[in-house]
Amino acid sequence: MRISVIGCGYLGAVHAASMTSLGHEVVGVDVDAEKIARLSAGEAPFFEPGLVPLLQQSLASGRLRFTTDPAEAAGAEAHFIAVGTPQSADGTAADLRYVDAALDALLPILREGDVVVGKSTVPVGTAAGLAARLEGSGAVLAWNPEFLREGYAVKDTLHPDRLVYGVPQGAGGERAAAVLDEVYAATLAEGTPRIVADYATAELVKVAANAFLATKISFINAMAEIAEVTGADVTLLADALGHDARIGRRFLNAGVGFGGGCLPKDIRAFTARAEELGRGHSLAFLREVDEINLRRRQRMVDLVVESFGGRPFGRRVAVLGLAFKPESDDVRDSPALDVAVRLKGLGAEVVSHDPEAMGPAGRMHPQLAYAASAEEALRGAEAVVLVTEWREYRDLDPVATAALVDQAVILDGRNVLDAAAWRAAGWTYRGLGRP
Ligand code: UDX
């Protein structure tokens, strides 16, 4: 099938390459000429494991190309909208200008029977408005949310947990579902569950899933706050809770909390949308989820300040990690970067390291010092702060690391180190929500 993908950021670039690997002929369109040049050369504009080989294979097949000209999307049967929906500059709602612009670009080239497929995360009700704009074009709109995780984007796109199609009633809806079934034929053949729903349900699945995940993380971080005043250990608590199959252990890791380009903005946009709908009270708890999450960053900073007897000024702190999570170079709303910036703001001499995210972090915060290696960041440190749980940091040897630093004090913001082993090597170890 001929497919176009409008927007070649995280979602769109991965989607375009993945759809090519399923056998389709794909054109990726983006307004950013530099991004298009890099993708056309088989380079990924961001770090994502597995994307470069997939991109190169797909380009080599001759069935994938990238362009800045939306007219080249003409002739495709399915047009995916994969542009960003960031938090708006003047509030917490989602900024839909890129979605609107994508539809504007498609309108002149749509033919009878084409299917426009929204993948971007949007406030519930958006699809109905876009469908109204398509009236008279002969094209039909489907909403097909994406659940990919950064770091696993290729796997999540090719082998998703489920496929959700939001379609209208009647012949248009049947046409849309049939086209999507053809797009995802290989995925469906693996037995992937497929749920066909109305637009509103499809839009809600995405934000509800992210709201649930954010709530799960803030739940365990709230338990960490209780553990901190009772002497309990939140990691053991999570293990014990996780054995209950109804609860499950995943997403119960307490620490500096969630960040990234999705969870924080999605729960805020969802709350803003509920308020518009007169149901603000239904999602009032998400404000609490957000606040618990943001408090954990400050708790981390407070622990560092405490380790300096309340006087962090001029003290050297090694910050290990900048990305919002491992296997990503994304620093959007990153708790790790936030902790580094706050410590710097208190006058500490912060030296940061991250295996992948130092470029993006440096562009956003040139005032921070970035070390070429973890070893360089650690040398002479008076406190070590682990805020992104990269394998490289989890594997640090406490004895060898002690020889590098000035003061053997480690603050484990992700609760991933073996506290006993670090203490045995002479370290003062503190986790978040651990005694
Ligand atoms: C998320 C959703 O998982 C994905 O389905 C959706 O499509 C986009 O948003 P992503 O932003 O890539 O994906 O990250 P995710 O793996 O969900 O982690 C989000 C944040 O939560 C990270 O900062 C991570 O460090 C944090 N986290 C995760 C915790 O603090 N504790 C946990 O137990 C799990």
Short mmCIF file of C-alpha atoms and ligand atoms in Angstrom, two decimals:
data_model
loop_
_atom_site.label_atom_id
_atom_site.label_comp_id
_atom_site.label_asym_id
_atom_site.label_seq_id
_atom_site.Cartn_x
_atom_site.Cartn_y
_atom_site.Cartn_z
CA MET A 1 0.00 0.00 0.00
CA ARG A 2 1.10 3.56 -0.62
CA ILE A 3 1.33 5.49 2.63
CA SER A 4 2.26 9.02 3.59
CA VAL A 5 3.42 10.09 7.03
CA ILE A 6 3.08 13.78 7.87
CA GLY A 7 5.55 14.79 10.57
CA CYS A 8 8.87 12.96 10.88
CA GLY A 9 9.75 13.47 14.52
CA TYR A 10 9.93 10.68 17.04
CA LEU A 11 6.63 9.13 16.12
CA GLY A 12 6.62 9.80 12.37
CA ALA A 13 10.20 8.79 11.55
CA VAL A 14 9.80 5.48 13.37
CA HIS A 15 6.37 4.91 11.85
CA ALA A 16 7.57 5.63 8.30
CA ALA A 17 10.54 3.28 8.54
CA SER A 18 8.48 0.59 10.28
CA MET A 19 5.66 0.72 7.70
CA THR A 20 8.24 0.34 4.92
CA SER A 21 9.63 -2.74 6.63
CA LEU A 22 6.10 -4.21 6.60
CA GLY A 23 6.22 -4.02 2.79
CA HIS A 24 4.51 -0.70 2.09
CA GLU A 25 5.68 2.19 -0.09
CA VAL A 26 6.09 5.20 2.17
CA VAL A 27 6.76 8.92 1.83
CA GLY A 28 7.64 10.88 4.98
CA VAL A 29 6.90 14.63 4.93
CA ASP A 30 8.22 17.25 7.33
CA VAL A 31 8.64 21.04 7.21
CA ASP A 32 12.15 20.79 8.71
CA ALA A 33 14.56 20.54 5.75
CA GLU A 34 17.52 19.55 7.92
CA LYS A 35 15.57 16.67 9.46
CA ILE A 36 14.50 15.49 6.00
CA ALA A 37 18.10 15.63 4.75
CA ARG A 38 19.33 13.56 7.68
CA LEU A 39 16.56 10.98 7.40
CA SER A 40 17.13 10.73 3.62
CA ALA A 41 20.79 10.00 4.36
CA GLY A 42 19.78 7.19 6.74
CA GLU A 43 20.65 9.13 9.89
CA ALA A 44 18.32 9.38 12.88
CA PRO A 45 17.84 12.97 14.17
CA PHE A 46 17.57 11.52 17.72
CA PHE A 47 18.91 8.50 19.60
CA GLU A 48 16.64 5.49 19.31
CA PRO A 49 18.00 1.93 19.48
CA GLY A 50 17.39 -0.01 16.26
CA LEU A 51 16.16 2.95 14.23
CA VAL A 52 19.27 3.55 12.10
CA PRO A 53 19.50 -0.01 10.70
CA LEU A 54 15.74 -0.07 10.07
CA LEU A 55 15.93 3.30 8.32
CA GLN A 56 18.86 2.24 6.17
CA GLN A 57 17.24 -1.06 5.18
CA SER A 58 14.00 0.72 4.38
CA LEU A 59 15.76 3.37 2.27
CA ALA A 60 17.76 0.68 0.47
CA SER A 61 14.52 -1.12 -0.46
CA GLY A 62 13.65 1.92 -2.60
CA ARG A 63 10.20 2.05 -0.99
CA LEU A 64 10.91 4.86 1.51
CA ARG A 65 11.62 8.49 0.77
CA PHE A 66 11.50 11.74 2.71
CA THR A 67 10.51 15.17 1.43
CA THR A 68 9.52 18.65 2.56
CA ASP A 69 6.86 18.83 -0.18
CA PRO A 70 3.40 17.70 1.00
CA ALA A 71 2.29 17.41 -2.65
CA GLU A 72 4.35 14.20 -2.77
CA ALA A 73 1.85 12.62 -0.39
CA ALA A 74 -0.61 12.57 -3.31
CA GLY A 75 -1.46 9.08 -4.46
CA ALA A 76 -1.13 7.48 -1.04
CA GLU A 77 -4.21 5.65 0.25
CA ALA A 78 -3.44 6.16 3.93
CA HIS A 79 -2.08 9.48 5.23
CA PHE A 80 -0.79 9.31 8.78
CA ILE A 81 -0.68 12.48 10.86
CA ALA A 82 2.24 12.08 13.26
CA VAL A 83 3.05 15.66 14.25
CA GLY A 84 3.70 16.88 17.78
CA THR A 85 1.07 18.24 20.18
CA PRO A 86 3.22 20.07 22.75
CA GLN A 87 2.00 21.82 25.87
CA SER A 88 0.86 25.30 24.84
CA ALA A 89 3.08 28.21 25.78
CA ASP A 90 0.34 30.00 27.71
CA GLY A 91 -1.20 27.15 29.70
CA THR A 92 -1.47 23.40 30.20
CA ALA A 93 -3.68 22.54 27.21
CA ALA A 94 -2.28 20.88 24.09
CA ASP A 95 -1.17 23.12 21.22
CA LEU A 96 -2.89 21.73 18.10
CA ARG A 97 -1.39 24.06 15.53
CA TYR A 98 0.76 21.33 13.92
CA VAL A 99 -2.20 18.95 13.60
CA ASP A 100 -4.22 21.68 11.92
CA ALA A 101 -1.31 22.53 9.62
CA ALA A 102 -0.91 18.85 8.66
CA LEU A 103 -4.56 18.68 7.63
CA ASP A 104 -4.21 21.96 5.70
CA ALA A 105 -1.29 20.43 3.80
CA LEU A 106 -3.25 17.26 2.99
CA LEU A 107 -6.56 18.81 1.95
CA PRO A 108 -5.48 19.83 -1.59
CA ILE A 109 -4.19 16.35 -2.47
CA LEU A 110 -6.80 14.04 -0.96
CA ARG A 111 -8.80 11.81 -3.29
CA GLU A 112 -12.09 9.94 -2.88
CA GLY A 113 -11.57 6.97 -0.57
CA ASP A 114 -8.29 8.13 0.95
CA VAL A 115 -7.98 7.57 4.68
CA VAL A 116 -6.42 10.21 6.92
CA VAL A 117 -5.15 8.50 10.06
CA GLY A 118 -4.46 10.56 13.17
CA LYS A 119 -1.72 9.16 15.38
CA SER A 120 -0.81 12.26 17.38
CA THR A 121 -1.99 12.47 21.00
CA VAL A 122 -4.87 14.95 21.02
CA PRO A 123 -7.55 16.20 23.41
CA VAL A 124 -10.74 14.14 23.18
CA GLY A 125 -13.06 15.78 20.65
CA THR A 126 -10.31 16.82 18.24
CA ALA A 127 -10.97 14.02 15.74
CA ALA A 128 -14.63 14.98 15.34
CA GLY A 129 -13.55 18.54 14.48
CA LEU A 130 -10.97 17.32 11.97
CA ALA A 131 -13.49 14.94 10.38
CA ALA A 132 -15.82 17.91 9.84
CA ARG A 133 -13.01 19.68 8.02
CA LEU A 134 -12.61 16.66 5.73
CA GLU A 135 -16.23 16.76 4.62
CA GLY A 136 -16.46 17.22 0.87
CA SER A 137 -12.91 15.92 0.27
CA GLY A 138 -14.10 12.34 -0.20
CA ALA A 139 -11.53 11.22 2.36
CA VAL A 140 -12.40 9.59 5.68
CA LEU A 141 -10.73 10.13 9.05
CA ALA A 142 -9.58 7.37 11.42
CA TRP A 143 -7.97 7.82 14.84
CA ASN A 144 -5.24 5.29 15.55
CA PRO A 145 -3.27 6.26 18.67
CA GLU A 146 0.35 5.29 19.13
CA PHE A 147 1.61 3.82 22.40
CA LEU A 148 5.31 3.64 21.64
CA ARG A 149 7.87 4.06 24.40
CA GLU A 150 11.10 5.87 23.66
CA GLY A 151 13.96 3.41 23.68
CA TYR A 152 11.60 0.67 22.39
CA ALA A 153 9.93 2.68 19.65
CA VAL A 154 10.69 0.28 16.79
CA LYS A 155 9.57 -2.80 18.70
CA ASP A 156 6.44 -1.05 20.00
CA THR A 157 5.52 0.10 16.47
CA LEU A 158 6.05 -3.27 14.79
CA HIS A 159 4.71 -5.40 17.65
CA PRO A 160 2.27 -3.26 19.63
CA ASP A 161 0.26 -4.54 22.62
CA ARG A 162 -2.92 -3.59 20.77
CA LEU A 163 -4.23 -1.68 17.77
CA VAL A 164 -7.02 0.83 18.34
CA TYR A 165 -9.02 2.26 15.44
CA GLY A 166 -11.39 5.15 16.03
CA VAL A 167 -13.72 5.31 13.02
CA PRO A 168 -17.06 6.86 12.11
CA GLN A 169 -20.25 4.81 11.73
CA GLY A 170 -21.23 3.52 8.30
CA ALA A 171 -19.44 2.94 5.02
CA GLY A 172 -16.70 5.48 5.73
CA GLY A 173 -15.84 3.69 8.96
CA GLU A 174 -15.77 0.33 7.21
CA ARG A 175 -13.48 1.70 4.52
CA ALA A 176 -11.14 3.19 7.18
CA ALA A 177 -10.97 -0.05 9.18
CA ALA A 178 -10.33 -2.06 6.00
CA VAL A 179 -7.44 0.23 4.99
CA LEU A 180 -5.91 0.05 8.48
CA ASP A 181 -6.26 -3.76 8.45
CA GLU A 182 -4.26 -3.79 5.24
CA VAL A 183 -1.63 -1.42 6.67
CA TYR A 184 -1.22 -3.60 9.75
CA ALA A 185 -1.78 -6.99 8.09
CA ALA A 186 1.56 -8.35 9.31
CA THR A 187 0.97 -7.12 12.85
CA LEU A 188 -2.58 -8.52 12.95
CA ALA A 189 -1.29 -11.88 11.68
CA GLU A 190 0.75 -12.10 14.90
CA GLY A 191 -2.50 -12.10 16.86
CA THR A 192 -2.30 -8.46 18.02
CA PRO A 193 -5.64 -7.49 19.60
CA ARG A 194 -7.58 -4.95 17.53
CA ILE A 195 -10.23 -2.72 19.02
CA VAL A 196 -12.55 -0.75 16.74
CA ALA A 197 -14.23 2.17 18.48
CA ASP A 198 -15.62 5.66 17.97
CA TYR A 199 -13.30 8.67 17.76
CA ALA A 200 -13.72 9.77 21.38
CA THR A 201 -12.89 6.34 22.79
CA ALA A 202 -9.83 6.01 20.57
CA GLU A 203 -8.58 9.45 21.61
CA LEU A 204 -9.22 8.65 25.27
CA VAL A 205 -7.40 5.29 25.21
CA LYS A 206 -4.11 7.10 24.73
CA VAL A 207 -4.45 9.79 27.38
CA ALA A 208 -6.12 7.40 29.82
CA ALA A 209 -3.22 4.95 29.45
CA ASN A 210 -0.67 7.67 30.12
CA ALA A 211 -2.71 9.03 33.03
CA PHE A 212 -2.84 5.54 34.53
CA LEU A 213 0.92 5.02 34.17
CA ALA A 214 1.66 8.45 35.66
CA THR A 215 -0.68 7.69 38.56
CA LYS A 216 1.01 4.36 39.19
CA ILE A 217 4.42 6.04 39.38
CA SER A 218 3.15 8.84 41.63
CA PHE A 219 1.38 6.29 43.82
CA ILE A 220 4.66 4.54 44.61
CA ASN A 221 6.42 7.89 45.01
CA ALA A 222 3.74 8.90 47.54
CA MET A 223 4.53 5.63 49.36
CA ALA A 224 8.19 6.69 49.26
CA GLU A 225 7.24 9.88 51.06
CA ILE A 226 5.51 7.83 53.75
CA ALA A 227 8.46 5.43 53.88
CA GLU A 228 10.78 8.36 54.49
CA VAL A 229 9.05 9.26 57.76
CA THR A 230 8.47 5.70 58.95
CA GLY A 231 11.75 3.97 58.14
CA ALA A 232 10.12 1.63 55.60
CA ASP A 233 11.84 0.64 52.35
CA VAL A 234 9.77 1.54 49.27
CA THR A 235 11.66 -0.88 47.00
CA LEU A 236 10.73 -3.86 49.19
CA LEU A 237 7.20 -2.50 49.44
CA ALA A 238 6.99 -2.35 45.62
CA ASP A 239 8.31 -5.92 45.32
CA ALA A 240 5.72 -7.18 47.78
CA LEU A 241 2.86 -5.22 46.16
CA GLY A 242 3.96 -6.34 42.70
CA HIS A 243 3.40 -10.01 43.53
CA ASP A 244 -0.30 -9.26 43.56
CA ALA A 245 -1.17 -9.95 39.93
CA ARG A 246 -3.89 -7.31 40.10
CA ILE A 247 -1.26 -4.67 40.86
CA GLY A 248 1.87 -5.91 39.06
CA ARG A 249 5.46 -4.80 39.65
CA ARG A 250 5.95 -2.73 36.47
CA PHE A 251 5.89 1.07 36.80
CA LEU A 252 6.26 0.81 40.56
CA ASN A 253 9.82 2.11 40.66
CA ALA A 254 10.04 5.00 43.09
CA GLY A 255 12.64 7.68 42.49
CA VAL A 256 12.90 11.14 40.97
CA GLY A 257 9.72 10.46 39.01
CA PHE A 258 8.49 10.65 35.46
CA GLY A 259 9.39 13.10 32.72
CA GLY A 260 9.75 13.07 28.95
CA GLY A 261 7.72 14.37 26.05
CA CYS A 262 4.52 12.47 26.90
CA LEU A 263 3.47 11.70 30.47
CA PRO A 264 3.79 15.23 31.97
CA LYS A 265 2.18 17.09 29.08
CA ASP A 266 -0.48 14.46 28.49
CA ILE A 267 -1.80 14.51 32.07
CA ARG A 268 -1.85 18.32 32.02
CA ALA A 269 -3.64 18.49 28.67
CA PHE A 270 -6.11 15.83 29.83
CA THR A 271 -6.90 17.84 32.97
CA ALA A 272 -7.33 21.02 30.92
CA ARG A 273 -9.67 19.21 28.54
CA ALA A 274 -11.75 17.78 31.41
CA GLU A 275 -12.17 21.30 32.76
CA GLU A 276 -13.36 22.51 29.36
CA LEU A 277 -15.87 19.68 29.37
CA GLY A 278 -17.16 20.68 32.80
CA ARG A 279 -15.66 17.55 34.38
CA GLY A 280 -12.60 19.05 36.02
CA HIS A 281 -13.38 17.27 39.29
CA SER A 282 -13.15 13.85 37.56
CA LEU A 283 -9.46 14.39 36.89
CA ALA A 284 -8.60 16.58 39.87
CA PHE A 285 -6.41 13.72 41.16
CA LEU A 286 -4.07 14.17 38.18
CA ARG A 287 -2.98 17.52 39.63
CA GLU A 288 -1.93 15.65 42.75
CA VAL A 289 -0.15 13.08 40.57
CA ASP A 290 1.76 15.93 38.91
CA GLU A 291 2.61 17.57 42.23
CA ILE A 292 3.84 14.37 43.88
CA ASN A 293 5.99 13.82 40.81
CA LEU A 294 7.53 17.29 40.91
CA ARG A 295 8.14 17.09 44.69
CA ARG A 296 10.46 14.12 44.19
CA ARG A 297 12.92 16.27 42.21
CA GLN A 298 13.10 18.72 45.08
CA ARG A 299 13.48 15.86 47.57
CA MET A 300 16.56 14.74 45.62
CA VAL A 301 18.00 18.25 45.74
CA ASP A 302 17.22 18.49 49.48
CA LEU A 303 19.13 15.26 50.12
CA VAL A 304 22.18 16.67 48.36
CA VAL A 305 21.94 19.92 50.33
CA GLU A 306 21.54 17.91 53.54
CA SER A 307 24.67 15.90 52.73
CA PHE A 308 26.56 19.23 52.64
CA GLY A 309 25.20 20.25 56.04
CA GLY A 310 22.87 22.76 54.37
CA ARG A 311 25.68 24.59 52.49
CA PRO A 312 25.95 23.40 48.87
CA PHE A 313 27.67 26.54 47.56
CA GLY A 314 30.88 25.68 45.73
CA ARG A 315 30.64 21.96 46.51
CA ARG A 316 31.36 19.60 43.66
CA VAL A 317 28.48 17.31 42.66
CA ALA A 318 28.66 14.61 39.98
CA VAL A 319 25.25 14.22 38.33
CA LEU A 320 24.98 10.89 36.54
CA GLY A 321 22.25 11.06 33.92
CA LEU A 322 20.43 13.84 32.06
CA ALA A 323 17.93 11.99 29.85
CA PHE A 324 14.42 11.47 31.24
CA LYS A 325 15.08 7.73 31.13
CA PRO A 326 17.79 5.36 29.88
CA GLU A 327 18.10 4.40 26.19
CA SER A 328 16.99 7.89 25.18
CA ASP A 329 18.66 11.23 24.53
CA ASP A 330 15.40 13.05 25.28
CA VAL A 331 15.72 15.74 27.96
CA ARG A 332 12.20 17.17 27.64
CA ASP A 333 10.84 17.66 31.15
CA SER A 334 13.64 15.42 32.42
CA PRO A 335 13.80 15.02 36.21
CA ALA A 336 17.55 14.36 35.90
CA LEU A 337 18.29 17.59 34.04
CA ASP A 338 16.00 19.48 36.40
CA VAL A 339 17.93 18.21 39.43
CA ALA A 340 21.23 19.26 37.83
CA VAL A 341 19.87 22.75 37.05
CA ARG A 342 18.42 23.22 40.54
CA LEU A 343 21.72 22.21 42.18
CA LYS A 344 23.60 24.58 39.92
CA GLY A 345 21.13 27.31 40.92
CA LEU A 346 22.08 26.71 44.56
CA GLY A 347 25.70 27.45 43.73
CA ALA A 348 26.97 23.86 43.65
CA GLU A 349 29.72 23.03 41.17
CA VAL A 350 27.73 20.57 39.07
CA VAL A 351 29.49 18.24 36.62
CA SER A 352 27.03 16.16 34.60
CA HIS A 353 27.38 13.13 32.40
CA ASP A 354 25.02 11.13 30.20
CA PRO A 355 25.94 8.53 27.57
CA GLU A 356 23.58 10.06 24.96
CA ALA A 357 21.85 13.22 26.17
CA MET A 358 24.71 15.70 26.68
CA GLY A 359 24.16 17.32 23.26
CA PRO A 360 20.46 18.08 23.78
CA ALA A 361 21.05 19.04 27.45
CA GLY A 362 23.92 21.37 26.50
CA ARG A 363 21.78 23.20 23.96
CA MET A 364 19.11 23.80 26.60
CA HIS A 365 21.43 24.50 29.54
CA PRO A 366 24.85 25.69 28.40
CA GLN A 367 25.56 26.90 31.95
CA LEU A 368 26.09 23.31 33.16
CA ALA A 369 29.45 21.55 32.95
CA TYR A 370 29.46 18.32 30.94
CA ALA A 371 32.12 15.65 31.44
CA ALA A 372 33.33 13.47 28.56
CA SER A 373 33.01 10.33 30.70
CA ALA A 374 31.37 9.19 33.92
CA GLU A 375 34.86 8.79 35.37
CA GLU A 376 35.65 12.44 34.65
CA ALA A 377 32.40 13.56 36.26
CA LEU A 378 33.12 11.45 39.33
CA ARG A 379 36.70 12.60 39.85
CA GLY A 380 36.89 14.86 42.90
CA ALA A 381 33.12 14.79 43.53
CA GLU A 382 31.91 15.54 47.04
CA ALA A 383 28.53 13.94 46.32
CA VAL A 384 27.35 11.66 43.51
CA VAL A 385 23.76 11.86 42.29
CA LEU A 386 22.38 9.05 40.10
CA VAL A 387 19.27 10.32 38.30
CA THR A 388 19.00 8.27 35.07
CA GLU A 389 19.51 4.56 35.48
CA TRP A 390 21.75 3.83 32.48
CA ARG A 391 23.35 0.37 32.61
CA GLU A 392 26.79 2.05 32.75
CA TYR A 393 25.88 3.65 36.11
CA ARG A 394 24.11 0.60 37.52
CA ASP A 395 27.28 -1.37 36.83
CA LEU A 396 29.62 1.08 38.61
CA ASP A 397 31.94 -0.72 40.98
CA PRO A 398 31.61 0.87 44.43
CA VAL A 399 35.26 0.19 45.35
CA ALA A 400 36.74 1.61 42.13
CA THR A 401 34.33 4.56 42.22
CA ALA A 402 35.31 5.38 45.81
CA ALA A 403 38.90 5.83 44.61
CA LEU A 404 37.79 8.56 42.16
CA VAL A 405 35.69 10.78 44.39
CA ASP A 406 36.63 13.17 47.15
CA GLN A 407 33.72 12.23 49.44
CA ALA A 408 32.08 8.80 49.19
CA VAL A 409 28.48 10.01 49.29
CA ILE A 410 25.99 8.61 46.78
CA LEU A 411 22.36 9.61 46.36
CA ASP A 412 20.48 7.05 44.30
CA GLY A 413 17.57 8.86 42.66
CA ARG A 414 16.38 5.71 40.89
CA ASN A 415 16.87 3.17 43.69
CA VAL A 416 18.86 0.88 41.41
CA LEU A 417 22.10 0.37 43.32
CA ASP A 418 22.81 -2.39 45.82
CA ALA A 419 22.79 -0.29 48.99
CA ALA A 420 24.58 -2.97 51.05
CA ALA A 421 27.43 -3.31 48.53
CA TRP A 422 27.96 0.46 48.38
CA ARG A 423 27.87 0.82 52.16
CA ALA A 424 30.32 -2.08 52.51
CA ALA A 425 32.71 -0.17 50.22
CA GLY A 426 32.62 2.77 52.63
CA TRP A 427 29.93 4.87 50.96
CA THR A 428 27.21 6.87 52.60
CA TYR A 429 24.29 5.61 50.50
CA ARG A 430 20.85 7.19 50.35
CA GLY A 431 17.95 6.25 48.12
CA LEU A 432 14.54 7.87 47.77
CA GLY A 433 12.10 6.23 50.17
CA ARG A 434 14.71 3.84 51.53
CA PRO A 435 16.15 3.90 55.04
C1 UDX B 1 5.23 6.85 27.67
C2 UDX B 1 4.29 5.65 27.60
O1 UDX B 1 4.87 4.54 28.31
C3 UDX B 1 4.02 5.28 26.18
O2 UDX B 1 3.11 4.19 26.11
C4 UDX B 1 3.43 6.48 25.47
O3 UDX B 1 3.17 6.20 24.12
C5 UDX B 1 4.38 7.68 25.58
O4 UDX B 1 4.67 7.94 26.95
P1 UDX B 1 7.85 7.21 27.37
O5 UDX B 1 7.62 8.66 27.56
O6 UDX B 1 8.79 6.76 26.30
O7 UDX B 1 6.47 6.46 27.10
O8 UDX B 1 8.43 6.69 28.75
P2 UDX B 1 8.10 5.59 29.86
O9 UDX B 1 8.91 4.39 29.65
O10 UDX B 1 6.63 5.40 30.02
O11 UDX B 1 8.67 6.36 31.15
C6 UDX B 1 8.15 7.63 31.52
C7 UDX B 1 8.87 8.18 32.71
O12 UDX B 1 8.47 7.50 33.89
C8 UDX B 1 10.38 8.13 32.68
O13 UDX B 1 10.89 9.36 33.13
C9 UDX B 1 10.72 7.01 33.64
O14 UDX B 1 11.98 7.20 34.23
C10 UDX B 1 9.60 7.16 34.66
N1 UDX B 1 9.30 5.92 35.41
C11 UDX B 1 8.87 4.82 34.75
C12 UDX B 1 9.42 5.90 36.79
O15 UDX B 1 9.80 6.90 37.42
N2 UDX B 1 9.11 4.76 37.46
C13 UDX B 1 8.68 3.63 36.84
O16 UDX B 1 8.40 2.65 37.52
C14 UDX B 1 8.55 3.66 35.43
#
